[in-house]
Coordinates of C-alpha atoms in Angstrom, one line a residue:
Chain X
M1 CA 67.6 93.2 60.2
E2 CA 71.2 91.2 60.8
W3 CA 72.9 91.3 63.6
I4 CA 75.6 93.3 62.7
S5 CA 77.6 95.7 64.9
H6 CA 77.4 98.7 63.4
S7 CA 73.4 98.6 64.2
R8 CA 71.9 101.1 67.0
I9 CA 70.1 99.7 69.8
L10 CA 67.2 101.2 72.0
I11 CA 66.5 99.5 75.3
V12 CA 64.0 101.3 76.7
G13 CA 63.8 100.6 80.7
L14 CA 66.9 100.3 82.1
G15 CA 66.4 98.0 85.3
L16 CA 67.9 94.6 85.9
I17 CA 67.1 93.5 82.8
G18 CA 67.5 96.0 80.3
G19 CA 70.6 96.6 82.1
S20 CA 72.1 93.1 81.7
Y21 CA 70.3 93.4 77.7
A22 CA 72.6 97.0 77.7
R23 CA 76.1 95.0 79.5
G24 CA 75.9 92.5 76.8
L25 CA 75.6 94.2 73.7
K26 CA 77.5 97.0 74.0
R27 CA 80.0 94.6 74.9
L28 CA 79.5 93.4 71.7
G29 CA 80.4 96.1 70.1
F30 CA 76.7 97.6 69.1
H31 CA 75.5 101.3 70.1
V32 CA 73.6 100.9 72.6
S33 CA 70.7 103.9 73.9
A34 CA 68.2 103.9 76.7
I35 CA 65.7 106.0 77.5
E36 CA 64.6 105.0 81.2
K37 CA 62.8 107.6 83.7
R38 CA 64.9 107.4 86.8
Q39 CA 67.9 109.6 86.1
S40 CA 70.3 108.6 88.7
A41 CA 70.1 104.8 86.0
V42 CA 70.8 106.8 83.6
D43 CA 73.9 108.1 85.0
Y44 CA 75.3 105.2 87.3
A45 CA 74.8 103.8 83.1
L46 CA 76.6 105.9 81.8
E47 CA 78.8 106.2 84.6
N48 CA 79.9 102.8 84.6
H49 CA 79.4 102.1 80.4
I50 CA 76.9 100.0 80.1
I51 CA 75.3 102.4 77.2
D52 CA 76.5 104.8 75.0
D53 CA 74.1 107.3 75.9
G54 CA 70.9 107.6 77.4
Y55 CA 67.8 110.2 78.5
T56 CA 64.7 109.9 80.7
T57 CA 62.5 111.4 78.4
V58 CA 61.5 110.1 74.9
E59 CA 63.7 111.8 72.4
P60 CA 62.2 111.5 68.8
E61 CA 65.3 111.4 66.9
I62 CA 66.8 108.3 69.5
V63 CA 63.4 105.8 68.8
S64 CA 63.8 107.1 65.1
S65 CA 67.3 106.3 64.4
A66 CA 67.0 102.6 66.2
D67 CA 67.6 99.4 64.3
A68 CA 65.9 97.7 67.2
V69 CA 64.2 99.0 70.3
I70 CA 64.1 96.1 73.5
F71 CA 61.8 97.5 75.6
A72 CA 61.7 95.9 79.6
L73 CA 59.0 97.8 81.4
Y74 CA 56.0 96.8 83.2
P75 CA 53.2 95.6 80.5
E76 CA 50.9 98.0 81.3
V77 CA 53.7 100.7 80.3
F78 CA 55.1 98.8 77.9
R79 CA 51.2 98.8 76.0
Q80 CA 51.3 102.7 76.8
W81 CA 54.0 103.4 74.8
I82 CA 53.5 101.6 72.4
A83 CA 50.3 103.4 71.7
E84 CA 52.1 106.6 72.1
Y85 CA 55.3 107.1 70.5
Q86 CA 55.0 104.1 67.8
Q87 CA 55.3 106.9 65.1
L88 CA 58.7 107.1 66.0
F89 CA 59.6 104.2 65.2
K90 CA 62.4 103.9 62.0
P91 CA 60.3 101.6 59.1
G92 CA 62.0 97.9 59.2
A93 CA 62.8 98.9 63.4
M94 CA 62.5 95.2 64.5
I95 CA 61.0 95.5 68.3
T96 CA 61.2 92.7 71.2
D97 CA 60.2 92.5 74.9
V98 CA 61.4 91.3 78.4
T99 CA 57.7 91.0 79.4
G100 CA 56.7 87.9 82.0
V101 CA 53.4 87.7 80.7
K102 CA 52.5 87.3 76.8
S103 CA 49.1 86.6 76.0
C104 CA 47.6 90.0 77.7
I105 CA 49.9 92.5 75.9
V106 CA 51.2 90.5 72.4
Y107 CA 48.4 90.5 70.3
D108 CA 46.9 93.5 71.3
I109 CA 50.5 95.5 70.7
Q110 CA 50.3 93.4 67.3
N111 CA 47.1 94.4 66.8
M112 CA 48.0 98.6 67.5
L113 CA 51.3 98.3 65.8
R114 CA 52.5 100.2 62.6
D115 CA 52.3 97.3 59.5
D116 CA 56.4 98.8 58.6
V117 CA 57.5 97.3 62.0
E118 CA 58.2 94.0 63.8
F119 CA 57.0 93.2 67.2
I120 CA 58.2 89.8 68.1
A121 CA 58.1 89.0 71.7
S122 CA 60.7 86.8 74.0
H123 CA 61.2 85.9 77.4
P124 CA 64.5 86.0 78.9
M125 CA 64.4 83.1 81.9
A126 CA 66.6 85.0 84.2
G127 CA 64.7 86.8 86.6
R128 CA 66.7 88.2 90.0
E129 CA 65.4 88.9 93.3
V130 CA 67.8 92.1 93.2
Y131 CA 66.6 95.0 91.0
G132 CA 67.7 97.4 89.1
V133 CA 71.0 98.9 86.5
E134 CA 73.4 98.8 89.9
N135 CA 72.6 95.3 90.1
S136 CA 72.8 94.2 85.7
D137 CA 75.6 91.8 84.8
D138 CA 74.8 89.7 81.8
A139 CA 76.8 87.0 82.8
I140 CA 73.0 85.8 84.1
F141 CA 71.9 84.8 80.5
R142 CA 74.9 82.6 80.6
G143 CA 72.9 79.0 79.6
A144 CA 69.6 80.5 80.7
N145 CA 66.7 79.6 78.9
F146 CA 65.2 81.9 76.0
I147 CA 61.8 81.6 74.8
V148 CA 60.4 83.1 71.9
V149 CA 57.1 83.7 72.1
P150 CA 55.8 84.6 68.1
T151 CA 52.2 84.8 66.7
E152 CA 51.3 84.0 63.5
K153 CA 51.7 88.4 62.7
N154 CA 55.4 87.1 62.9
T155 CA 57.8 86.5 59.9
A156 CA 60.5 83.8 59.6
E157 CA 63.1 86.4 59.2
G158 CA 62.2 88.2 62.6
I159 CA 61.7 84.4 64.3
R160 CA 65.5 84.1 63.4
W161 CA 66.1 87.4 64.8
I162 CA 65.2 87.4 67.9
G163 CA 67.0 83.6 68.1
S164 CA 70.1 85.7 67.1
L165 CA 70.0 87.9 70.4
G166 CA 69.2 85.2 72.0
R167 CA 72.0 83.2 71.3
I168 CA 74.8 86.3 71.4
L169 CA 73.3 87.1 74.4
G170 CA 74.7 83.9 75.5
F171 CA 71.6 81.8 76.6
G172 CA 71.7 78.1 76.6
R173 CA 68.3 77.1 75.1
I174 CA 66.7 78.9 72.7
S175 CA 62.8 77.3 72.8
V176 CA 59.3 79.1 70.3
L177 CA 56.4 78.8 72.6
S178 CA 53.0 80.0 71.2
P179 CA 51.8 82.9 74.3
E180 CA 49.4 81.0 75.6
E181 CA 51.7 77.9 76.0
H182 CA 54.3 80.5 77.6
D183 CA 51.5 82.1 80.1
E184 CA 50.0 78.4 81.2
M185 CA 54.4 77.4 81.4
I186 CA 55.1 80.5 83.6
G187 CA 52.0 80.4 85.7
Y188 CA 53.9 77.2 87.1
L189 CA 57.6 77.5 86.8
S190 CA 57.3 81.1 87.9
Q191 CA 54.4 82.6 89.5
L192 CA 52.5 79.5 91.3
T193 CA 57.1 79.3 93.0
H194 CA 56.6 83.0 94.0
C195 CA 52.8 82.5 95.5
I196 CA 54.5 79.6 97.5
A197 CA 57.8 81.2 99.0
V198 CA 55.2 84.5 100.0
A199 CA 53.4 82.3 101.7
L200 CA 56.3 80.1 103.4
M201 CA 57.8 83.5 104.3
T202 CA 54.5 84.8 106.1
C203 CA 53.9 81.6 108.2
S204 CA 56.2 82.6 110.8
D205 CA 57.0 86.4 112.8
N206 CA 59.9 84.7 114.8
E207 CA 63.1 87.1 113.5
H208 CA 64.9 84.4 115.6
L209 CA 65.1 81.6 112.8
V210 CA 68.2 82.4 111.2
D211 CA 70.1 81.4 113.9
Y212 CA 68.6 77.5 113.4
T213 CA 67.9 77.5 109.3
G214 CA 70.1 75.3 107.2
D215 CA 69.4 75.7 103.3
S216 CA 66.2 74.6 102.1
F217 CA 64.7 77.1 103.9
R218 CA 66.5 80.1 102.3
D219 CA 66.2 78.0 99.1
L220 CA 62.8 78.1 99.5
T221 CA 62.1 81.9 100.4
R222 CA 65.3 83.5 98.1
I223 CA 62.3 84.8 95.9
A224 CA 60.1 85.6 98.6
N225 CA 62.1 89.0 98.9
I226 CA 60.1 90.4 96.3
N227 CA 58.9 93.4 93.6
D228 CA 55.1 93.5 95.1
L229 CA 54.5 96.5 92.1
M230 CA 56.0 94.3 89.2
W231 CA 54.8 90.6 90.5
S232 CA 51.0 91.5 91.7
E233 CA 50.7 93.6 87.6
L234 CA 52.3 90.0 86.3
F235 CA 49.7 87.9 88.5
M236 CA 46.7 90.0 87.4
L237 CA 47.6 90.1 84.2
N238 CA 48.7 86.2 84.2
R239 CA 45.0 85.0 86.6
E240 CA 43.8 82.4 85.3
S241 CA 46.8 80.2 84.7
L242 CA 47.8 80.7 87.8
L243 CA 44.8 80.2 90.0
K244 CA 44.7 77.1 87.7
Y245 CA 48.1 75.8 89.2
M246 CA 47.6 77.3 92.3
D247 CA 44.5 75.1 92.6
I248 CA 46.8 72.1 91.5
F249 CA 48.8 72.6 94.5
L250 CA 46.3 72.3 97.4
D251 CA 45.3 69.5 95.9
E252 CA 49.1 68.5 95.7
F253 CA 49.7 69.8 99.1
A254 CA 46.5 68.8 100.8
A255 CA 46.8 65.2 99.7
L256 CA 50.5 64.7 101.4
R257 CA 48.9 66.4 104.4
D258 CA 46.6 63.9 104.4
M259 CA 48.9 61.4 104.4
I260 CA 51.0 62.4 107.1
R261 CA 48.0 62.9 109.2
D262 CA 47.0 59.5 108.3
G263 CA 50.3 57.9 109.2
R264 CA 49.7 56.2 105.0
V265 CA 53.1 55.8 105.3
D266 CA 53.4 54.0 101.5
E267 CA 51.6 56.8 99.7
L268 CA 53.7 59.1 101.2
R269 CA 56.6 57.5 100.2
E270 CA 55.3 56.9 96.7
K271 CA 55.1 60.3 96.3
M272 CA 58.4 61.5 97.3
R273 CA 59.9 58.5 94.4
L274 CA 57.5 60.6 92.1
S275 CA 58.9 63.7 93.1
T276 CA 62.5 62.4 92.8
K277 CA 61.7 61.1 89.5
R278 CA 60.3 64.5 88.1
R279 CA 62.9 66.5 89.5
A280 CA 66.0 63.9 87.4
Y281 CA 64.1 66.4 84.9
F282 CA 65.6 68.8 85.9
N283 CA 68.8 68.1 86.7
K284 CA 69.9 68.1 83.0
Chain R
M1 CA 85.6 64.6 128.3
E2 CA 87.8 67.4 126.7
W3 CA 88.6 67.7 123.1
I4 CA 92.2 66.8 123.3
S5 CA 93.8 64.9 120.1
H6 CA 94.5 61.5 121.2
S7 CA 90.4 61.1 121.7
R8 CA 89.3 58.1 120.2
I9 CA 85.7 59.0 118.3
L10 CA 83.8 56.7 117.3
I11 CA 81.1 57.2 114.3
V12 CA 77.7 54.9 114.0
G13 CA 76.6 54.9 110.4
L14 CA 78.7 56.3 107.8
G15 CA 76.3 58.2 105.3
L16 CA 76.7 61.9 104.5
I17 CA 76.5 63.2 107.9
G18 CA 78.9 60.6 109.4
G19 CA 81.2 60.7 107.1
S20 CA 81.3 64.4 107.1
Y21 CA 81.8 64.0 110.4
A22 CA 84.6 61.6 110.0
R23 CA 86.2 63.6 107.5
G24 CA 86.4 66.6 110.0
L25 CA 87.8 64.9 112.9
K26 CA 90.0 62.9 111.2
R27 CA 91.5 66.6 109.7
L28 CA 91.7 68.1 113.4
G29 CA 94.1 64.6 114.3
F30 CA 91.5 62.6 116.3
H31 CA 91.3 58.7 115.8
V32 CA 88.4 58.0 114.0
S33 CA 86.4 54.4 113.9
A34 CA 83.3 54.0 112.0
I35 CA 80.7 51.0 112.4
E36 CA 78.7 51.0 109.1
K37 CA 76.9 48.4 107.8
R38 CA 77.2 48.6 103.8
Q39 CA 80.8 47.4 103.6
S40 CA 81.2 49.5 100.4
A41 CA 80.6 52.3 102.1
V42 CA 83.4 51.1 104.9
D43 CA 86.2 50.3 102.2
Y44 CA 85.3 54.0 100.4
A45 CA 86.1 55.8 104.1
L46 CA 89.4 53.7 104.2
E47 CA 90.5 53.9 100.9
N48 CA 90.3 57.5 101.3
H49 CA 91.4 58.0 104.5
I50 CA 88.0 60.1 106.0
I51 CA 88.2 57.1 109.5
D52 CA 91.1 54.8 110.8
D53 CA 89.7 52.0 111.1
G54 CA 85.9 50.5 110.0
Y55 CA 83.4 47.7 111.0
T56 CA 80.0 46.2 109.5
T57 CA 79.4 45.0 112.7
V58 CA 79.2 46.0 116.5
E59 CA 82.6 44.9 117.5
P60 CA 83.0 45.0 121.1
E61 CA 85.8 46.5 121.8
I62 CA 85.5 49.9 119.3
V63 CA 82.7 50.5 120.9
S64 CA 84.2 50.4 124.4
S65 CA 87.3 52.2 124.0
A66 CA 85.5 55.0 122.2
D67 CA 85.9 58.2 124.5
A68 CA 83.1 59.8 122.0
V69 CA 80.2 58.5 120.1
I70 CA 79.1 60.2 117.7
F71 CA 75.5 58.2 116.1
A72 CA 74.4 59.3 112.5
L73 CA 71.4 56.7 112.4
Y74 CA 67.9 56.5 111.5
P75 CA 65.9 57.2 114.5
E76 CA 64.3 54.1 115.3
V77 CA 67.6 52.5 113.8
F78 CA 69.4 54.5 116.8
R79 CA 66.8 53.7 119.9
Q80 CA 67.7 50.2 119.0
W81 CA 71.3 50.4 118.7
I82 CA 71.7 52.0 122.3
A83 CA 69.2 49.1 124.0
E84 CA 71.2 46.7 122.3
Y85 CA 74.3 47.8 122.8
Q86 CA 74.9 50.1 125.6
Q87 CA 76.5 47.8 128.3
L88 CA 79.8 48.2 125.6
F89 CA 80.4 51.8 126.7
K90 CA 83.2 52.6 128.0
P91 CA 82.4 54.8 131.4
G92 CA 82.3 58.2 131.5
A93 CA 82.1 57.9 127.1
M94 CA 80.3 60.8 126.0
I95 CA 77.2 60.4 123.1
T96 CA 75.5 62.7 120.8
D97 CA 73.8 61.9 117.7
V98 CA 72.9 64.3 114.3
T99 CA 69.1 62.8 114.7
G100 CA 66.5 65.8 112.7
V101 CA 64.1 65.1 115.2
K102 CA 64.1 65.0 118.7
S103 CA 61.9 64.9 121.9
C104 CA 60.4 62.1 120.6
I105 CA 63.9 59.6 121.2
V106 CA 66.0 62.1 123.2
Y107 CA 64.1 61.6 126.7
D108 CA 63.6 57.7 126.0
I109 CA 67.2 58.0 125.1
Q110 CA 68.2 59.0 128.3
N111 CA 66.0 57.0 130.3
M112 CA 66.9 53.9 129.7
L113 CA 71.0 55.3 129.3
R114 CA 73.3 53.6 132.1
D115 CA 73.9 56.3 134.6
D116 CA 78.3 56.5 133.8
V117 CA 77.8 58.2 130.0
E118 CA 76.2 60.8 129.3
F119 CA 74.4 61.4 125.8
I120 CA 74.0 65.4 124.6
A121 CA 71.5 65.9 121.3
S122 CA 72.4 68.3 118.7
H123 CA 72.0 68.8 115.3
P124 CA 73.9 69.8 112.4
M125 CA 71.4 72.1 110.0
A126 CA 73.9 71.2 106.8
G127 CA 71.8 68.7 105.2
R128 CA 72.3 67.9 101.8
E129 CA 69.5 67.2 99.2
V130 CA 72.7 63.8 97.9
Y131 CA 73.7 60.8 100.3
G132 CA 76.4 58.4 101.6
V133 CA 80.0 58.4 102.5
E134 CA 81.1 59.7 99.2
N135 CA 79.2 62.1 99.3
S136 CA 80.6 63.8 101.9
D137 CA 82.2 66.6 102.4
D138 CA 82.9 68.7 105.8
A139 CA 83.4 71.8 104.4
I140 CA 79.1 71.9 104.8
F141 CA 79.7 72.9 108.2
R142 CA 81.3 76.0 107.4
G143 CA 79.0 78.4 108.8
A144 CA 76.1 76.4 109.2
N145 CA 73.9 76.3 112.2
F146 CA 74.8 73.8 115.1
I147 CA 71.9 73.1 117.5
V148 CA 72.7 71.4 120.9
V149 CA 69.8 69.9 122.1
P150 CA 69.7 69.3 125.9
T151 CA 67.4 68.4 128.9
E152 CA 67.7 68.7 132.5
K153 CA 69.5 65.4 132.8
N154 CA 72.5 67.0 131.1
T155 CA 75.6 68.1 132.8
A156 CA 77.3 72.1 132.3
E157 CA 79.6 69.8 131.1
G158 CA 78.3 67.8 128.5
I159 CA 76.6 70.9 127.0
R160 CA 79.9 72.7 126.6
W161 CA 81.4 69.3 125.2
I162 CA 79.0 69.4 122.8
G163 CA 79.6 73.1 121.7
S164 CA 83.2 72.3 121.3
L165 CA 82.4 69.9 118.9
G166 CA 80.3 72.5 116.9
R167 CA 83.1 74.7 116.9
I168 CA 86.1 72.5 116.0
L169 CA 83.8 71.2 112.9
G170 CA 83.6 74.8 112.0
F171 CA 80.3 75.4 112.4
G172 CA 78.8 79.6 112.4
R173 CA 76.3 79.5 114.6
I174 CA 75.6 77.0 117.7
S175 CA 72.7 77.7 119.4
V176 CA 70.6 75.7 122.9
L177 CA 66.9 74.8 122.3
S178 CA 64.9 72.6 123.8
P179 CA 63.8 68.7 122.0
E180 CA 60.2 70.4 121.7
E181 CA 61.4 73.8 120.6
H182 CA 64.2 71.9 118.0
D183 CA 61.1 70.0 116.7
E184 CA 58.5 73.2 116.1
M185 CA 61.9 74.4 114.8
I186 CA 62.7 72.0 112.5
G187 CA 58.3 71.2 111.5
Y188 CA 58.0 74.9 110.0
L189 CA 62.2 75.2 108.6
S190 CA 63.1 72.1 107.6
Q191 CA 60.1 69.6 107.0
L192 CA 57.1 71.9 105.7
T193 CA 59.6 73.4 103.0
H194 CA 60.6 69.1 101.8
C195 CA 56.9 69.1 101.9
I196 CA 56.2 72.5 99.7
A197 CA 58.6 70.9 97.4
V198 CA 57.6 67.5 96.9
A199 CA 53.7 68.9 96.2
L200 CA 55.4 71.9 94.1
M201 CA 57.7 68.9 91.9
T202 CA 54.2 66.4 91.6
C203 CA 52.2 69.4 90.0
S204 CA 52.7 68.3 87.0
D205 CA 54.6 65.5 84.1
N206 CA 55.7 67.6 81.7
E207 CA 59.4 66.5 81.1
H208 CA 60.2 69.7 78.6
L209 CA 59.7 71.9 81.4
V210 CA 63.4 72.1 82.3
D211 CA 63.8 73.7 78.7
Y212 CA 61.2 76.7 79.5
T213 CA 62.5 77.3 83.5
G214 CA 64.1 79.9 85.6
D215 CA 66.3 79.4 88.6
S216 CA 63.8 80.2 91.2
F217 CA 62.0 76.8 90.5
R218 CA 65.1 74.9 90.5
D219 CA 65.5 76.6 93.5
L220 CA 62.1 75.4 95.2
T221 CA 62.7 71.8 93.6
R222 CA 66.2 71.5 94.9
I223 CA 64.8 68.9 97.7
A224 CA 62.0 67.6 96.0
N225 CA 65.3 64.6 94.6
I226 CA 64.2 63.3 98.4
N227 CA 65.3 60.4 100.1
D228 CA 61.9 58.8 101.3
L229 CA 62.8 56.0 103.9
M230 CA 64.3 59.0 105.5
W231 CA 61.8 61.6 105.4
S232 CA 58.9 59.7 105.7
E233 CA 60.1 58.5 109.2
L234 CA 61.2 61.8 110.2
F235 CA 57.8 63.7 109.6
M236 CA 55.8 60.7 111.5
L237 CA 57.8 61.3 113.9
N238 CA 57.3 65.1 114.2
R239 CA 53.9 64.8 112.6
E240 CA 52.2 66.8 115.4
S241 CA 54.8 69.8 114.5
L242 CA 54.7 69.2 110.6
L243 CA 50.6 69.1 110.3
K244 CA 50.6 72.2 112.4
Y245 CA 53.2 74.1 110.3
M246 CA 51.0 72.0 107.2
D247 CA 47.9 73.9 107.9
I248 CA 49.4 77.8 108.9
F249 CA 51.1 77.1 106.1
L250 CA 47.7 76.3 103.6
D251 CA 45.9 78.6 105.0
E252 CA 48.4 81.7 104.3
F253 CA 48.6 79.7 100.6
A254 CA 44.9 79.5 100.2
A255 CA 44.3 83.2 101.5
L256 CA 47.0 84.6 98.3
R257 CA 45.2 82.3 96.1
D258 CA 41.4 84.6 97.1
M259 CA 44.0 87.8 97.4
I260 CA 44.2 87.0 93.3
R261 CA 40.7 85.8 92.9
D262 CA 39.2 88.4 93.8
G263 CA 41.8 91.2 92.6
R264 CA 42.7 92.5 95.7
V265 CA 45.8 93.9 94.6
D266 CA 46.5 96.0 97.6
E267 CA 46.2 93.5 99.9
L268 CA 48.4 91.6 97.8
R269 CA 50.8 94.0 98.0
E270 CA 50.8 94.3 101.8
K271 CA 51.5 90.7 101.7
M272 CA 54.6 90.8 99.6
R273 CA 56.1 93.3 101.1
L274 CA 55.8 91.2 104.2
S275 CA 57.0 88.5 102.7
T276 CA 60.3 90.3 101.8
K277 CA 60.2 92.0 105.2
R278 CA 60.3 89.0 107.0
R279 CA 62.9 87.7 104.0
A280 CA 65.6 89.9 105.3
Y281 CA 66.4 88.7 108.9
F282 CA 68.1 85.6 106.6
N283 CA 69.8 88.0 104.4
K284 CA 72.2 88.2 107.7

């Protein structure tokens, strides 16, 4: 499927990311339908012209008329949806997702999927600490990273197609990782950081700290405002990579603690210089 | 001393914070002098009209003509400066600082100081991960927190004076803490967060992660770009409070790790909801 403007797109799950995809794709001239169980989200999206049409149940004719289907669901719900409704897909339809974990679902879904449709996984690195279509905004994609996660089952055409989706939505850098590489990366860059923010936030119950804080604590705890249902599921589905990085971090942090406790200032400064040097990679 | 516009202010140490004070005070009409050992910083400040006059050595007549002196030095350098040059202060001069640790220096300095001048400690919570007068900007104070740190040696007039300084520079909330309360608070909100950022940054040496990351990792590691000389000194001078919070954090983080490892999802979600609730205090 080429990205031509008479393509019909179906978005399943109209939260922050699904809603932001809808906004961006509708702005580009695509016909955008949505299936979302929350009636108020569908109403909001229709009233604000984020979608062309929306449904709270799986309408067969809407699924079977879509050239492309984007799933923005929690991982387990996504898997169940495919198992239950995949017979409705139009032959030749392209399917992608936005799921934050990959190896635990991509192979399963590709293995159960019909041969005449293609599922190519992707992950827009554009989460926010707010939720729902009411907070959606396709500006969050501008300059952000977009990860394409193909397997051996994917076609060159499918990989080109998903790269185009990332480009037309305004993402900055589009990279390709295997499901295993993706999950390892996400265990460190995203899941570990969320664990750290939660642990930092729960160290003190002093309600007055807001009167004294600078920006660094605010920055480190922005994501401590966390959707417990979504993130606990993501953590459990990527437990191995996450635990690996939690243990690496525990070792690094405990080493730093020991340097401070023992007054080993030279080693402490060496560690800070290493940190500064590595952070510079992220200034690009 | 009242804050009248013909007051002469001396700033000792023209880095990011000293330079930002200079900009704000000069904008308000004060006569601002600076003593700063780096010639290029003095030159920059003069060329950019950040100060009225500047010196790389301690000029007696500049110190003795100042109605107020603001020290923006590293803690140990500040202490040595007072020991060596305090005889130069004008009788009745008001003295403050911007130092990030308090109990280890405030009492010492007040004990050694002449009786006819007053040192009232304060801490502008407006650090940045950039350094030097070249990056100074008094807009960093707008809405930020300002902590006044008096002891029993301070006068009501001194406490009023320093509160006025915070207000005229544009700080949002001005609070009063004892040196011990200040250091406990800073151990958690500022020093622990810097330790976390450094440890997180040093968990991986993969230079390509920038292509995959979202905003959360960037936020948590912004301060991993760290001045190793300044922060190692601050850590050592506040070792007790910092180590206390490092151990609390280690316990919280390890508990989270165990919940994930053991699949105790209900407890994990409970912890995330607590984190979300506590983070809400910081949205004010």
